[in-house]
Amino acid sequence: MSTNPVPDPMVLAGRPFPLGAHPEAGGVRFAVASSGAEAVQVCLIGQEGDERRVELTERTFGVWHGVVHGVLPGQRYGYRVHGPYDPGRGLRHNPAKLLVDPYATRITGGLTDLDAALGYQGDPMTGPPSVTDSLGSVPLSVVTSPGGPDTGVRPEVPFEESVIYELHVRGFTRNHPDVPERQRGTYLGLAHPAVLEHLARLGVTAVELIPVHTFVDEPSLVRAGRHNYWGYSPLGYFAPHAAYASEPGREVEEFRTMVSSLHAVGIEVIVDVVFNHTCEAGIEGPTLSFRGLDAPAYYAQDGDGHGLDITGCGNTLDAGSPTVVRMVTDSLRYWSQELGVDGFRFDLASVLGRPGAGPFDPNAALLTAIACDPVLSRAKLIAEPWDATGEGYRVGAFGVQWAEWNGRYRDTVRDFWRGAVGVRDLAYRLSGSSDLYSDDGRRPWASINFVTAHDGFTLRDLVSYNDKHNEDNGEDNRDGTNDNRSWNCGAEGETQDAGVLALRARQARNLLATLLLSTGTPMLTAGDESWRTQGGNNNAYCQDNAVSWVDWTLTEAARDLRAFTQRVVGIRAASPALRQPQFFDGRITQSGDPDLVWLRPDGTELAETDWFDDARRTLGVWIDGSNCLSRTKAGELVSDHSWLLVLHAGADPVGFTLPSAEYGPVFEPVLDTGTPDGAPGDTSPLPSGAHIQVPGRTTLLLRVPRHG
């Protein structure tokens, strides 16, 4: 194949911005940032693997750019960057390595030869640069045309009305019997009417897609012959992952079609984005893009050229670098404006507030740039508020426009229902975590409440295993957290014991009811409502198989739990008082009662000393709906029924006295986690002051109808 640079190409200067490859003027304008490069070539790759190298001679603002005539959409390309190779200064330019364009909107191929992609020989710090050409062994960028299928009208669901459903594009439909085989595990699979009907019936308002940026398996998995199923190993921040397209090369169009289909049924699309590290791993990893273009501009490094790793993934993108700030915000705007995405969940988001891997600053450049951007400020912004270090655990510390995965909510609710803690911290979590979010101007919906997520046990496994069982991951069960706060209900793993199975189902209903009836934004994990198990694997990141795929077989247990979930989501949706957009503050409402009252089993308000009784396993929550501060779309306040929520985590039954007449004349049973679908066995209204028996490990919800 030809590898000689074109000596005198007919290349126009073009403009430096926007970065990437853009068809225009009878060709394509290429623009790539590399402040340390001495020369940059765009390499046009033919169908047979032949290569044409065109030198970009214009450099503006550290951007190399030029318009190459005769190039059409669909052209595969990459970059070769000439410049200093000095690992001690963090410089790793090597023209033998063909580099993916960081701004490519489509990427094809994969990493087929790890050794060919290594930029060094021998030791990564002291060895000479590799002379092996990586063409044919690494992914390629592809020129694309702008536009595509319409992404539909954004649902614009208010945050306080949101119910988020975290799912994996491939795993969610890979086994779906109603989805055509060719579309299973794809963007179009998620857009299939049977799938949309399930999501709509469930009542979720947003799907949160774990990574759909183009990703590449990290070196350790490549060498072990394994695959990164989750996708937290990004290569291209503008390109949808090609493997999720039903037709090769149409991933952009299919993604837009999926978004449009979800929007059509009122469901928003949130994507999980990984701007804290890349697939290039540590300095011993491959040179695929960022490292070869301008390592010091992309990665946090020390003074000796070593990478700083606060992600646990080998490298850390430098949140203080203008190159990174520009790339991240450009990427987010592209996904929002061009692909129709409604919001973003930021993986290990604390890294974005730690320029140079230093101390966390909620007003750091990258976090501020995102929050202040006129496009992104209208999107739902959700932070995973921790990284791989103690300094990075920042639950409650992000800025006013950020919602956060509330890890304290998860831990407290798990602990309460397994009988490990009292009710003191639980009260904060049930009422929106005001201790974390009220002092900086945020609302209760800033707390993304969850009890399970992709990372950890499924709901079924949470009540079926005391310990992780990750042997299939090939790491001798060393991977994954040991802090699961789970309880197997009397037997480890699968069992035929009817008593254990009944208790597990009951505990699952308690956890779901608590999640969906708490103030804040609930997040469900795909398949939990259908009783999905991973066999005790709490870190199934490399399990692209039945361990991770949702099983759509509708067993009796799955049918019951699905019906229960639908019931509770429906109650929440119809009850503004249960999803209030403002924190409770003890204000006296129109009924003459406080907006929120915590009750003991005897029906009286908890005293201060009661909160410090760690043996307390029962809590009543009175919510006055006469002035719940929820509003219509026109901004008018709405009223609701008042509610009594009773949570009892003790193993034995407990007597509970309903509040006195000042709270309402009658209490109507609405939800009982003691039944398979949550429907109370007896819905007869109960008078105020009535004494009821609450069975062990049960959640009850009772309604006091509003007058008029």
XYZ file of C-alpha atoms in Angstrom:
708
model
C 0.000 0.000 0.000
C 1.074 3.581 -0.585
C 2.228 5.456 2.513
C 4.023 8.404 0.928
C 2.779 11.853 1.935
C 1.221 13.883 -0.851
C 4.012 16.388 -1.623
C 1.939 19.320 -2.820
C -1.774 18.639 -2.238
C -4.477 20.978 -3.425
C -5.661 21.780 0.063
C -7.466 24.964 1.052
C -6.769 26.501 4.438
C -10.291 26.301 5.787
C -11.102 27.306 9.352
C -10.029 25.889 12.706
C -13.526 25.633 14.192
C -15.616 23.644 14.623
C -13.225 20.767 15.137
C -13.744 17.445 13.384
C -14.447 16.483 9.777
C -17.132 18.536 8.027
C -18.220 18.207 4.378
C -18.024 21.567 2.647
C -16.773 23.309 -0.517
C -16.615 20.168 -2.630
C -14.599 18.286 -0.055
C -14.146 17.880 3.667
C -12.693 20.362 6.128
C -10.520 18.570 8.689
C -9.551 20.257 11.967
C -7.768 18.653 14.898
C -6.136 20.177 17.980
C -2.512 19.387 18.804
C -0.492 22.187 20.357
C 2.746 20.207 20.572
C 2.764 18.726 17.070
C 5.352 19.702 14.477
C 3.344 18.278 11.570
C -0.059 16.622 11.169
C -1.260 14.423 8.331
C -4.837 13.404 7.664
C -4.732 9.857 6.328
C -7.492 8.784 3.937
C -8.006 5.025 4.040
C -9.366 3.230 0.968
C -11.568 0.176 0.820
C -8.560 -2.109 0.346
C -6.652 -0.551 3.219
C -4.562 1.699 0.999
C -3.623 5.023 2.526
C -3.343 8.537 1.155
C -1.599 11.033 3.435
C -2.420 14.714 3.162
C -0.448 17.222 5.199
C -2.393 19.902 7.070
C -0.173 22.951 6.894
C -2.439 25.510 8.508
C -2.244 25.877 12.280
C -4.456 28.344 14.166
C -4.948 28.440 17.947
C -3.124 25.108 18.170
C -5.564 23.583 15.665
C -4.314 21.968 12.440
C -6.815 22.378 9.637
C -7.464 22.255 5.898
C -10.112 21.456 3.271
C -9.296 18.373 1.184
C -11.107 18.359 -2.173
C -12.856 15.305 -3.513
C -13.462 13.653 -0.152
C -17.030 12.472 0.426
C -19.073 11.326 3.446
C -18.278 7.719 4.239
C -14.528 8.271 3.847
C -12.478 6.481 6.506
C -9.604 8.465 7.938
C -7.200 8.980 10.816
C -4.353 11.268 11.814
C -0.602 10.824 12.022
C 1.105 13.327 14.291
C 4.794 14.178 14.060
C 6.455 15.785 17.044
C 8.684 15.209 20.049
C 8.656 11.810 21.692
C 9.809 12.474 25.261
C 7.961 10.381 27.885
C 9.770 12.207 30.683
C 7.895 15.340 29.652
C 4.694 13.449 28.912
C 5.118 13.830 25.136
C 4.274 10.714 23.108
C 3.896 11.786 19.471
C 4.494 8.862 17.139
C 3.545 9.029 13.439
C 3.596 5.233 13.222
C 0.319 5.240 15.149
C -2.840 6.071 13.234
C -5.063 8.129 15.523
C -8.823 8.398 15.800
C -10.216 11.922 15.495
C -11.534 12.889 18.966
C -14.388 14.696 17.181
C -15.328 11.852 14.810
C -19.095 11.358 14.745
C -18.701 7.818 13.484
C -15.964 5.292 14.292
C -15.573 1.926 12.611
C -13.521 -1.138 13.467
C -11.869 -2.119 16.697
C -8.546 -2.781 18.359
C -7.431 -6.059 16.781
C -3.742 -6.035 17.691
C -2.869 -4.439 21.020
C 0.889 -4.713 20.514
C 0.690 -2.845 17.204
C -1.103 0.013 18.953
C 1.547 0.479 21.646
C 3.483 3.684 21.083
C 6.690 2.461 22.704
C 9.170 -0.396 22.659
C 10.152 -2.108 25.889
C 9.609 0.155 28.874
C 6.919 2.849 28.339
C 9.043 5.478 30.100
C 12.546 4.660 28.908
C 12.114 2.689 25.697
C 12.245 4.166 22.189
C 9.097 4.850 20.162
C 7.523 1.896 18.397
C 8.052 1.759 14.631
C 5.192 -0.681 14.021
C 2.492 0.872 11.862
C -0.869 0.484 13.606
C -2.967 0.849 10.438
C -5.122 -2.240 10.117
C -5.047 -2.882 13.850
C -6.939 0.098 15.229
C -10.331 1.786 14.771
C -10.835 4.401 12.053
C -12.790 7.644 11.957
C -15.485 8.085 9.307
C -16.668 11.306 7.667
C -20.425 11.709 8.132
C -23.091 13.989 6.736
C -24.944 16.186 9.216
C -28.592 15.592 10.063
C -30.686 12.467 9.950
C -34.083 11.280 11.198
C -35.985 13.783 13.326
C -35.514 13.213 17.053
C -39.040 14.295 17.935
C -40.477 16.749 20.415
C -38.721 16.736 23.768
C -41.083 15.619 26.567
C -39.498 18.135 28.980
C -40.679 16.226 32.042
C -40.239 18.321 35.208
C -37.500 16.843 37.345
C -39.851 16.334 40.296
C -42.124 14.164 38.117
C -39.283 12.053 36.755
C -38.864 8.323 37.256
C -35.536 7.230 35.746
C -34.907 3.728 34.390
C -31.249 2.767 33.960
C -30.649 0.266 31.178
C -28.045 -1.217 28.839
C -28.967 -0.853 25.161
C -27.692 -4.302 24.245
C -28.665 -6.214 27.354
C -32.187 -4.816 27.611
C -33.519 -6.321 24.373
C -30.977 -9.037 23.558
C -33.423 -11.716 24.732
C -36.715 -9.950 23.996
C -38.988 -12.448 22.198
C -41.060 -9.796 20.384
C -38.116 -7.888 18.939
C -36.920 -9.170 15.542
C -33.664 -11.082 15.875
C -31.718 -8.545 13.802
C -32.804 -5.690 16.056
C -32.238 -7.350 19.430
C -29.584 -5.585 21.459
C -29.659 -2.472 19.259
C -30.909 1.093 19.218
C -33.823 -0.028 17.056
C -34.556 -2.821 19.516
C -35.117 -0.193 22.190
C -37.425 1.620 19.760
C -39.569 -1.479 19.109
C -43.281 -1.046 19.984
C -43.252 -3.966 22.430
C -40.361 -2.415 24.344
C -41.889 1.046 24.313
C -45.148 -0.428 25.594
C -43.339 -2.060 28.526
C -41.643 1.190 29.485
C -44.864 3.189 29.139
C -46.896 0.680 31.174
C -44.233 0.701 33.849
C -44.630 4.471 34.039
C -40.990 5.543 33.748
C -40.382 9.018 32.330
C -36.722 8.676 31.292
C -34.319 5.960 30.244
C -30.720 6.382 31.360
C -28.478 4.560 28.890
C -25.217 3.295 30.309
C -22.411 4.303 27.932
C -23.265 4.600 24.249
C -20.156 6.563 23.263
C -17.798 4.483 21.133
C -15.677 2.409 23.493
C -12.799 -0.052 23.209
C -11.848 -2.900 25.527
C -9.098 -1.970 27.950
C -5.703 -3.724 27.569
C -6.199 -6.156 30.454
C -9.406 -7.468 28.888
C -7.898 -7.624 25.411
C -5.024 -9.745 26.665
C -7.429 -11.989 28.587
C -9.702 -12.390 25.582
C -12.601 -10.772 27.421
C -14.966 -7.919 26.569
C -16.020 -4.725 28.290
C -19.805 -5.112 28.298
C -20.690 -1.984 30.262
C -18.726 0.372 28.018
C -16.969 2.546 30.594
C -13.862 2.671 28.401
C -14.477 5.498 25.907
C -12.663 6.232 22.682
C -14.998 8.601 20.827
C -17.100 11.180 22.623
C -19.108 12.161 19.533
C -19.746 8.759 17.938
C -22.544 6.394 19.012
C -21.216 2.893 19.660
C -21.380 1.064 16.322
C -22.046 -2.402 17.775
C -25.497 -1.254 18.914
C -26.656 -0.590 15.346
C -28.721 -3.264 13.604
C -27.161 -2.233 10.278
C -23.410 -1.484 10.208
C -22.681 2.146 9.488
C -26.134 3.432 10.422
C -25.555 3.928 14.144
C -26.160 7.683 13.990
C -29.444 7.319 12.106
C -30.631 4.473 14.327
C -29.765 6.351 17.492
C -31.801 9.333 16.327
C -34.708 7.033 15.440
C -34.555 5.498 18.918
C -34.659 8.932 20.536
C -37.630 9.951 18.405
C -39.537 6.782 19.310
C -38.964 7.288 23.024
C -39.921 10.947 22.804
C -43.136 9.967 21.030
C -44.308 8.071 24.129
C -43.211 10.823 26.514
C -39.943 9.252 27.634
C -36.756 11.298 27.863
C -33.287 10.002 27.001
C -30.403 10.466 29.433
C -26.982 9.135 28.476
C -24.234 8.045 30.845
C -21.064 9.901 29.809
C -17.503 9.047 30.846
C -15.399 12.198 30.738
C -13.078 11.155 33.542
C -10.793 8.738 31.666
C -10.341 7.062 28.267
C -9.715 3.581 26.885
C -5.991 4.297 26.473
C -5.378 3.208 30.102
C -2.081 4.022 31.830
C 1.205 4.914 30.155
C 1.643 1.237 29.312
C -1.578 1.300 27.273
C -2.185 1.782 23.542
C -1.910 4.983 21.548
C -5.272 5.266 19.791
C -6.095 8.973 19.845
C -5.592 11.411 22.724
C -2.169 10.176 23.832
C -0.670 10.534 20.373
C -2.332 13.851 19.592
C -1.353 15.807 22.691
C -1.031 13.804 25.900
C -0.305 16.803 28.184
C -3.411 18.598 26.882
C -5.720 15.661 27.587
C -4.325 13.815 30.599
C -3.434 14.821 34.136
C 0.288 14.081 34.552
C 2.983 14.670 37.116
C 6.233 16.507 36.400
C 7.943 13.337 35.227
C 5.424 12.385 32.545
C 3.617 9.754 34.602
C -0.157 9.806 34.508
C -2.178 10.696 37.594
C -4.899 8.142 38.234
C -7.841 9.125 40.453
C -10.315 7.057 38.443
C -8.937 3.584 39.043
C -8.809 3.158 35.253
C -5.158 4.003 34.550
C -5.542 7.593 33.382
C -7.450 10.772 34.205
C -8.640 13.430 31.790
C -7.438 16.817 32.990
C -10.573 18.798 33.818
C -8.512 21.995 33.936
C -7.241 21.748 30.377
C -8.911 24.073 27.829
C -8.654 21.239 25.298
C -10.669 18.946 27.569
C -13.175 21.636 28.555
C -13.787 22.404 24.888
C -14.095 18.740 23.888
C -16.498 17.876 26.700
C -18.818 20.822 26.146
C -18.722 20.379 22.358
C -19.598 16.703 22.798
C -22.479 17.393 25.167
C -23.928 20.033 22.859
C -23.667 17.641 19.905
C -25.558 14.895 21.708
C -28.151 17.363 22.925
C -28.715 19.364 19.754
C -27.971 16.848 17.010
C -28.952 13.549 18.621
C -31.848 14.819 20.734
C -30.590 13.722 24.143
C -32.410 15.270 27.128
C -29.830 14.859 29.873
C -26.552 13.370 31.014
C -25.334 11.270 33.912
C -21.625 11.962 34.507
C -19.589 8.944 35.555
C -17.131 9.644 38.402
C -18.150 13.284 38.143
C -15.926 14.412 41.000
C -13.026 14.134 38.551
C -14.592 16.965 36.525
C -14.138 19.205 39.551
C -10.509 18.234 40.184
C -8.273 20.043 37.656
C -4.914 18.340 37.439
C -6.291 15.642 39.775
C -6.100 18.158 42.636
C -8.662 19.052 45.327
C -12.360 19.126 44.440
C -13.875 22.498 43.550
C -17.612 22.664 42.699
C -16.849 25.834 40.724
C -14.012 24.297 38.706
C -13.740 25.327 35.070
C -15.322 22.260 33.488
C -18.267 22.016 35.898
C -18.886 25.734 35.495
C -18.645 25.579 31.704
C -21.265 22.829 31.585
C -23.680 24.488 33.998
C -23.398 27.913 32.349
C -23.671 26.746 28.750
C -26.905 28.106 27.212
C -27.739 24.696 25.720
C -26.554 22.392 28.485
C -28.075 24.442 31.289
C -31.482 23.270 30.016
C -30.524 19.593 30.131
C -30.854 17.299 33.118
C -27.359 17.174 34.670
C -26.733 14.244 37.010
C -23.422 13.681 38.789
C -22.049 10.459 40.164
C -20.452 12.411 43.030
C -17.379 10.306 43.742
C -14.234 8.912 42.151
C -11.686 6.279 43.180
C -10.226 8.326 46.067
C -11.374 9.561 49.445
C -10.989 13.183 48.363
C -13.403 12.493 45.544
C -16.382 11.393 47.656
C -18.531 14.510 47.282
C -22.168 13.553 47.802
C -24.028 16.824 48.381
C -21.137 19.041 47.285
C -21.956 19.798 43.641
C -23.319 23.094 42.348
C -26.902 24.283 42.313
C -27.728 23.022 38.800
C -26.586 19.471 39.469
C -28.573 16.477 40.624
C -26.568 13.657 42.204
C -26.689 9.914 42.609
C -27.327 9.750 46.351
C -25.142 6.927 47.642
C -26.201 7.712 51.205
C -29.814 7.059 50.236
C -28.890 3.632 48.840
C -26.893 2.645 51.906
C -29.426 3.861 54.462
C -32.445 2.217 52.852
C -30.583 -1.069 52.430
C -29.436 -0.944 56.053
C -32.899 -0.135 57.403
C -34.629 -3.014 55.667
C -31.980 -5.541 56.697
C -32.403 -4.398 60.287
C -28.981 -2.821 60.731
C -29.934 0.764 61.656
C -32.682 2.819 63.262
C -34.731 5.582 61.687
C -32.655 8.740 62.240
C -30.869 8.848 58.879
C -33.803 7.196 57.133
C -35.967 10.240 57.832
C -33.559 12.482 55.936
C -33.516 10.108 52.977
C -37.312 9.705 52.835
C -37.872 13.461 52.834
C -35.442 14.397 50.048
C -32.094 14.540 51.880
C -32.382 18.170 52.959
C -29.183 17.735 54.956
C -27.330 17.322 51.659
C -29.154 19.582 49.236
C -31.191 22.308 50.907
C -28.401 24.613 52.078
C -27.178 25.505 48.578
C -30.465 26.304 46.867
C -31.146 22.922 45.354
C -34.485 21.098 45.367
C -35.383 17.600 46.620
C -35.251 16.225 43.082
C -31.496 16.876 43.110
C -31.324 13.647 45.108
C -31.326 10.768 42.627
C -32.584 8.046 44.934
C -31.698 4.440 44.148
C -31.271 1.096 45.888
C -29.651 -0.723 42.936
C -27.755 0.270 39.798
C -25.811 -1.445 37.023
C -22.829 -1.489 39.375
C -23.688 -3.904 42.184
C -26.358 -6.458 42.997
C -29.682 -6.546 41.201
C -32.721 -6.156 43.442
C -33.272 -9.910 43.485
C -29.639 -10.578 44.339
C -29.706 -7.897 47.046
C -32.220 -10.020 48.966
C -30.671 -13.364 47.942
C -26.945 -13.061 48.675
C -24.866 -11.989 51.627
C -21.659 -12.074 49.583
C -20.597 -11.374 46.014
C -19.997 -14.284 43.647
C -17.835 -12.877 40.858
C -15.769 -15.946 39.981
C -16.879 -15.817 36.322
C -15.154 -12.447 35.919
C -11.761 -14.136 35.940
C -10.327 -12.202 38.884
C -10.678 -14.830 41.613
C -13.632 -12.952 43.119
C -11.368 -10.029 44.074
C -13.256 -7.506 41.935
C -16.450 -5.741 42.964
C -17.283 -4.193 46.307
C -17.564 -6.154 49.535
C -19.794 -3.475 51.058
C -23.111 -4.712 49.686
C -25.364 -4.175 52.744
C -27.400 -7.109 51.514
C -29.270 -9.912 53.298
C -30.030 -13.302 51.798
C -33.146 -13.854 53.949
C -31.871 -17.153 55.299
C -30.192 -18.960 52.395
C -27.334 -17.993 50.093
C -28.403 -17.871 46.466
C -30.987 -19.998 44.755
C -33.259 -22.031 47.004
C -36.566 -23.907 46.956
C -37.459 -22.905 50.507
C -40.923 -21.356 50.200
C -40.503 -19.280 53.348
C -37.225 -17.784 52.185
C -38.635 -17.042 48.730
C -41.691 -15.306 50.195
C -39.513 -13.186 52.472
C -37.246 -12.197 49.587
C -40.205 -11.065 47.498
C -41.566 -9.100 50.444
C -38.217 -7.405 51.060
C -37.939 -6.504 47.390
C -41.360 -4.882 47.553
C -40.352 -2.963 50.678
C -37.249 -1.628 48.965
C -39.162 -0.615 45.839
C -41.984 0.991 47.810
C -39.518 3.000 49.886
C -37.692 4.136 46.760
C -40.798 5.191 44.862
C -42.541 6.863 47.801
C -39.536 8.900 48.924
C -39.244 12.570 48.068
C -36.575 13.015 45.404
C -36.037 11.441 41.982
C -36.280 7.630 41.953
C -34.073 5.559 39.673
C -34.945 1.954 38.860
C -32.544 -0.560 37.353
C -33.698 -2.392 34.230
C -35.000 -5.859 34.957
C -35.422 -5.374 38.690
C -39.168 -5.167 38.178
C -38.992 -8.549 36.401
C -36.994 -10.280 39.174
C -33.712 -10.377 37.249
C -30.705 -12.119 38.768
C -26.986 -12.060 37.983
C -26.318 -15.089 40.162
C -24.730 -12.943 42.856
C -22.294 -11.212 40.501
C -22.033 -7.595 41.676
C -19.558 -6.446 39.016
C -20.762 -7.958 35.735
C -18.843 -5.431 33.616
C -17.374 -8.159 31.382
C -20.407 -10.448 31.172
C -21.906 -9.932 27.713
C -24.155 -12.940 28.102
C -27.233 -14.194 29.946
C -25.719 -13.082 33.259
C -26.288 -9.452 32.250
C -29.061 -9.643 29.668
C -32.620 -9.017 30.844
C -34.642 -12.222 30.945
C -38.133 -11.505 29.593
C -39.558 -14.852 30.744
C -42.637 -13.910 32.744
C -42.511 -16.212 35.751
C -45.086 -15.828 38.496
C -42.567 -13.962 40.645
C -41.716 -11.641 37.745
C -45.382 -11.022 36.949
C -46.175 -10.162 40.557
C -43.230 -7.803 41.011
C -43.915 -6.077 37.716
C -47.530 -5.489 38.749
C -46.352 -4.178 42.115
C -43.878 -1.780 40.514
C -46.494 -0.453 38.110
C -48.892 0.093 41.009
C -46.433 2.123 43.084
C -45.158 4.160 40.126
C -48.790 4.930 39.306
C -49.520 6.040 42.860
C -46.523 8.355 42.774
C -47.484 9.836 39.406
C -51.026 10.580 40.568
C -50.017 12.039 43.928
C -48.244 15.421 43.872
C -47.718 15.343 47.642
C -45.495 12.268 47.269
C -43.130 13.966 44.800
C -42.923 17.526 46.018
C -40.500 19.971 44.383
C -39.770 21.801 47.659
C -38.309 20.616 50.928
C -40.545 20.074 53.939
C -39.896 22.777 56.508
C -42.492 22.266 59.211
C -44.751 24.960 57.791
C -48.414 24.925 58.862
C -50.576 24.084 55.864
C -54.176 24.959 55.008
C -55.386 22.027 57.093
C -53.795 23.542 60.188
C -51.220 20.756 60.446
C -47.482 20.800 59.652
C -46.473 19.692 56.176
C -44.656 16.659 57.578
C -44.910 14.795 60.891
C -42.877 11.788 62.033
C -44.930 9.316 64.069
C -44.260 6.583 66.591
C -46.278 3.347 66.600
C -48.565 4.858 69.253
C -49.638 7.532 66.759
C -47.877 10.423 68.487
C -45.040 12.532 67.167
C -41.482 11.290 67.684
C -39.635 12.970 70.521
C -36.034 14.069 70.095
C -34.756 11.136 72.122
C -36.589 8.682 69.843
C -34.299 9.570 66.965
C -31.300 8.219 68.860
C -32.887 4.846 69.570
C -30.942 2.656 67.146
C -33.216 -0.277 67.933
C -36.255 1.531 66.509
C -37.544 -0.351 63.464
C -40.881 1.399 62.843
C -41.545 4.838 61.434
C -44.735 6.611 60.464
C -44.628 9.512 57.997
C -47.548 11.943 57.772
C -47.573 14.158 54.657
C -50.155 16.922 54.475
C -51.310 17.345 50.904
C -53.448 20.444 51.342
C -50.558 22.661 50.243
C -47.948 20.369 48.769
C -46.165 23.065 46.672
C -46.434 21.039 43.468
C -47.549 23.052 40.466
C -49.298 22.641 37.155
C -47.434 23.372 33.918
C -48.977 26.831 34.106
C -47.348 27.334 37.505
C -50.461 27.081 39.671
C -50.239 25.335 43.032
C -52.133 22.064 43.316
C -53.494 20.239 46.328
C -53.537 16.526 46.975
C -54.792 14.002 49.453
C -52.832 13.641 52.647
C -50.871 10.463 53.208
C -49.665 8.188 55.973
C -46.682 5.985 55.176
C -45.779 3.272 57.674
C -42.456 1.434 57.383
C -41.797 -1.491 59.700
C -38.499 -3.367 59.299
C -38.831 -5.518 62.412
C -39.283 -9.271 62.043
C -42.294 -9.397 64.367
C -45.678 -7.690 63.997
C -46.149 -4.332 65.667
C -49.251 -2.475 66.747
C -49.721 0.935 65.156
C -52.261 3.566 66.141
C -53.514 5.800 63.348
C -53.183 9.527 64.060
C -55.949 11.442 65.795
C -58.878 13.161 64.083
C -56.949 16.387 63.541
C -55.059 14.555 60.779
C -58.246 13.440 59.064
C -61.452 11.499 59.766
C -60.606 8.327 57.824
C -57.579 6.519 56.406
C -57.977 4.504 53.227
C -55.511 1.618 52.639
C -53.807 2.074 49.270
C -50.649 -0.084 49.359
C -49.543 -3.133 51.334
C -46.199 -4.812 50.612
C -47.539 -7.952 52.271
C -49.426 -8.861 49.079
C -47.782 -9.898 45.798
C -49.079 -6.943 43.773
C -49.323 -4.479 46.659
C -53.118 -4.283 46.640
C -54.452 -4.205 50.230
C -56.559 -7.201 51.155
C -59.129 -4.904 52.726
C -59.600 -1.364 51.422
C -62.279 -0.416 53.939
C -61.649 3.057 55.395
C -60.242 3.070 58.917
C -61.230 5.735 61.459
C -58.667 8.054 62.963
C -57.216 6.631 66.154
C -57.814 3.056 65.022
C -55.348 0.447 66.194
C -53.967 -1.755 63.418
C -51.527 -4.642 63.357
C -48.580 -4.210 60.992
C -46.979 -7.543 60.045
C -43.218 -7.934 60.225
C -41.242 -6.325 57.408
C -44.114 -4.422 55.842
C -44.770 -1.055 54.230
C -48.271 0.419 54.301
C -49.582 3.499 52.547
C -52.899 5.043 53.591
C -54.695 8.019 52.088
C -56.729 10.730 53.817
C -59.048 12.087 51.081
C -59.023 15.829 50.651
C -62.282 17.686 51.069
C -64.009 19.156 48.021
